[in-house]
Amino acid sequence: FRNSTTLRFSLPEATQVRICVYDLRGAFIDVLTDAVYPVGFTEIQWQAGNHPPGVYLIRLISDDTVETRKIILMN
C-alpha cells in the first residue's frame, strides 16, 4: 500500500478490539484502535504518514483472538 491502507475485520459478538502496528524487529509503531466494536464487519484506516517503506506487522487482539498479518508499505 501507499500512504494509507484499510483494515477489515469481522466479529461474531461485540467485543474489545486492539489493533497495533509493529516493525519487523517487533518495535511498537502505533495503536490504530482500542475500543469496543459491535457484531459484524468493521473497517479502519492506517495513515502511514512519515513511516519508511518496508514490511510491518498488524496485530489484532480481542477477547479470544490474537491475529498477526504482514503488510508492505511502498514508496
Backbone as CSV, one residue per row, in Angstrom:
resi,resn,N_x,N_y,N_z,CA_x,CA_y,CA_z,C_x,C_y,C_z
1,PHE,0.834,-1.178,0.000,0.000,0.000,0.000,0.879,1.241,0.000
2,ARG,0.285,2.343,-0.320,0.986,3.634,-0.321,0.218,4.616,0.564
3,ASN,0.890,5.175,1.539,0.372,6.215,2.440,-0.715,5.759,3.403
4,SER,-1.739,5.035,2.924,-2.783,4.555,3.832,-3.322,3.222,3.349
5,THR,-3.882,2.467,4.278,-4.496,1.196,3.947,-5.735,0.994,4.808
6,THR,-6.663,0.198,4.308,-7.881,-0.116,5.040,-7.781,-1.533,5.584
7,LEU,-8.022,-1.664,6.868,-8.010,-2.971,7.519,-9.455,-3.354,7.815
8,ARG,-9.822,-4.572,7.461,-11.187,-5.047,7.659,-11.178,-6.254,8.585
9,PHE,-12.150,-6.298,9.498,-12.294,-7.472,10.347,-13.765,-7.670,10.679
10,SER,-14.088,-8.892,11.063,-15.464,-9.254,11.384,-15.506,-9.869,12.774
11,LEU,-16.532,-9.531,13.530,-16.682,-10.052,14.890,-17.993,-10.813,15.029
12,PRO,-17.966,-11.992,15.666,-19.191,-12.755,15.874,-20.029,-12.209,17.032
13,GLU,-19.394,-11.399,17.891,-20.101,-10.756,19.005,-19.384,-9.452,19.353
14,ALA,-20.082,-8.552,20.011,-19.468,-7.279,20.408,-18.313,-7.571,21.367
15,THR,-17.182,-6.937,21.119,-16.007,-7.193,21.952,-14.993,-6.056,21.851
16,GLN,-14.106,-5.995,22.810,-12.991,-5.046,22.819,-11.969,-5.492,21.778
17,VAL,-11.512,-4.571,20.946,-10.514,-4.869,19.914,-9.390,-3.857,20.021
18,ARG,-8.173,-4.371,20.015,-6.983,-3.512,19.992,-6.174,-3.920,18.764
19,ILE,-5.830,-2.949,17.929,-5.010,-3.217,16.749,-3.775,-2.336,16.829
20,CYS,-2.607,-2.982,16.759,-1.329,-2.281,16.858,-0.470,-2.580,15.639
21,VAL,0.444,-1.665,15.358,1.400,-1.816,14.259,2.799,-1.933,14.861
22,TYR,3.583,-2.883,14.323,4.963,-3.104,14.748,5.847,-3.178,13.515
23,ASP,7.126,-2.867,13.677,8.045,-3.107,12.578,8.506,-4.562,12.659
24,LEU,9.324,-4.999,11.708,9.740,-6.409,11.677,10.626,-6.816,12.845
25,ARG,11.253,-5.856,13.498,12.059,-6.163,14.691,11.175,-6.315,15.923
26,GLY,9.878,-5.996,15.764,8.958,-6.093,16.898,8.805,-4.793,17.655
27,ALA,9.405,-3.725,17.166,9.288,-2.422,17.826,7.894,-1.841,17.578
28,PHE,7.268,-1.370,18.629,5.939,-0.783,18.557,5.970,0.486,17.704
29,ILE,4.973,0.629,16.801,4.867,1.798,15.936,3.648,2.649,16.292
30,ASP,2.473,2.017,16.405,1.236,2.789,16.566,0.099,1.897,17.061
31,VAL,-0.860,2.500,17.781,-2.128,1.842,18.111,-3.175,2.407,17.158
32,LEU,-3.793,1.540,16.376,-4.803,2.004,15.429,-6.168,2.127,16.083
33,THR,-6.461,1.248,17.018,-7.722,1.312,17.746,-7.613,0.514,19.030
34,ASP,-8.401,0.911,19.993,-8.542,0.172,21.250,-9.932,0.521,21.768
35,ALA,-10.940,-0.178,21.227,-12.333,0.171,21.510,-13.214,-1.063,21.398
36,VAL,-14.442,-0.925,21.878,-15.439,-1.988,21.736,-16.130,-1.809,20.389
37,TYR,-16.213,-2.908,19.626,-16.869,-2.909,18.317,-18.060,-3.846,18.338
38,PRO,-19.099,-3.525,17.561,-20.300,-4.373,17.522,-20.096,-5.605,16.634
39,VAL,-21.083,-6.477,16.664,-21.109,-7.650,15.792,-21.052,-7.197,14.331
40,GLY,-20.329,-7.957,13.508,-20.301,-7.673,12.082,-18.961,-7.172,11.598
41,PHE,-18.988,-6.588,10.396,-17.776,-6.125,9.730,-17.436,-4.690,10.130
42,THR,-16.135,-4.436,10.257,-15.634,-3.106,10.587,-14.421,-2.808,9.713
43,GLU,-14.258,-1.552,9.328,-13.089,-1.099,8.577,-12.437,0.037,9.344
44,ILE,-11.116,0.003,9.425,-10.364,1.119,9.995,-9.217,1.445,9.045
45,GLN,-8.729,2.649,9.115,-7.646,3.117,8.243,-6.352,3.259,9.036
46,TRP,-5.240,2.944,8.400,-3.928,3.303,8.922,-3.311,4.281,7.955
47,GLN,-3.092,5.489,8.443,-2.379,6.524,7.690,-0.906,6.380,8.072
48,ALA,-0.102,5.863,7.168,1.294,5.541,7.477,2.155,6.780,7.680
49,GLY,1.694,7.933,7.197,2.416,9.181,7.443,3.854,9.149,6.980
50,ASN,4.764,9.436,7.893,6.186,9.535,7.562,6.959,8.247,7.820
51,HIS,6.267,7.134,8.007,6.972,5.877,8.250,7.693,5.442,6.977
52,PRO,8.878,4.879,7.122,9.639,4.468,5.943,9.016,3.247,5.267
53,PRO,9.275,3.079,3.973,8.787,1.888,3.279,9.342,0.627,3.936
54,GLY,8.592,-0.446,3.867,9.054,-1.711,4.423,7.896,-2.590,4.827
55,VAL,8.227,-3.681,5.494,7.233,-4.639,5.964,6.874,-4.304,7.407
56,TYR,5.581,-4.288,7.688,5.066,-4.020,9.030,4.152,-5.155,9.452
57,LEU,4.005,-5.318,10.751,3.110,-6.329,11.309,1.910,-5.632,11.932
58,ILE,0.737,-6.115,11.603,-0.506,-5.616,12.194,-1.010,-6.701,13.121
59,ARG,-1.225,-6.374,14.395,-1.710,-7.365,15.364,-3.070,-6.941,15.895
60,LEU,-4.052,-7.827,15.715,-5.402,-7.633,16.244,-5.543,-8.515,17.472
61,ILE,-5.959,-7.904,18.581,-6.170,-8.633,19.828,-7.591,-8.356,20.295
62,SER,-8.357,-9.436,20.515,-9.696,-9.315,21.093,-9.781,-10.302,22.242
63,ASP,-10.975,-10.449,22.820,-11.137,-11.316,23.987,-10.618,-12.733,23.767
64,ASP,-10.851,-13.288,22.573,-10.475,-14.686,22.345,-9.616,-14.883,21.099
65,THR,-9.081,-13.808,20.540,-8.319,-13.913,19.300,-7.079,-13.034,19.336
66,VAL,-5.982,-13.585,18.838,-4.784,-12.795,18.544,-4.379,-13.190,17.135
67,GLU,-4.354,-12.209,16.241,-4.036,-12.485,14.845,-3.019,-11.457,14.367
68,THR,-1.986,-11.934,13.680,-0.935,-11.047,13.167,-0.815,-11.243,11.660
69,ARG,-0.731,-10.128,10.946,-0.584,-10.153,9.485,0.541,-9.216,9.072
70,LYS,1.203,-9.556,7.961,2.237,-8.688,7.396,1.598,-7.783,6.342
71,ILE,2.064,-6.529,6.313,1.684,-5.617,5.251,2.941,-4.917,4.742
72,ILE,2.900,-4.458,3.520,4.081,-3.821,2.913,3.734,-2.385,2.544
73,LEU,4.500,-1.462,3.110,4.367,-0.036,2.791,5.378,0.273,1.693
74,MET,4.879,0.818,0.582,5.731,1.123,-0.565,5.914,2.632,-0.689
75,ASN,6.907,3.038,-1.468,7.135,4.469,-1.731,5.971,5.053,-2.491
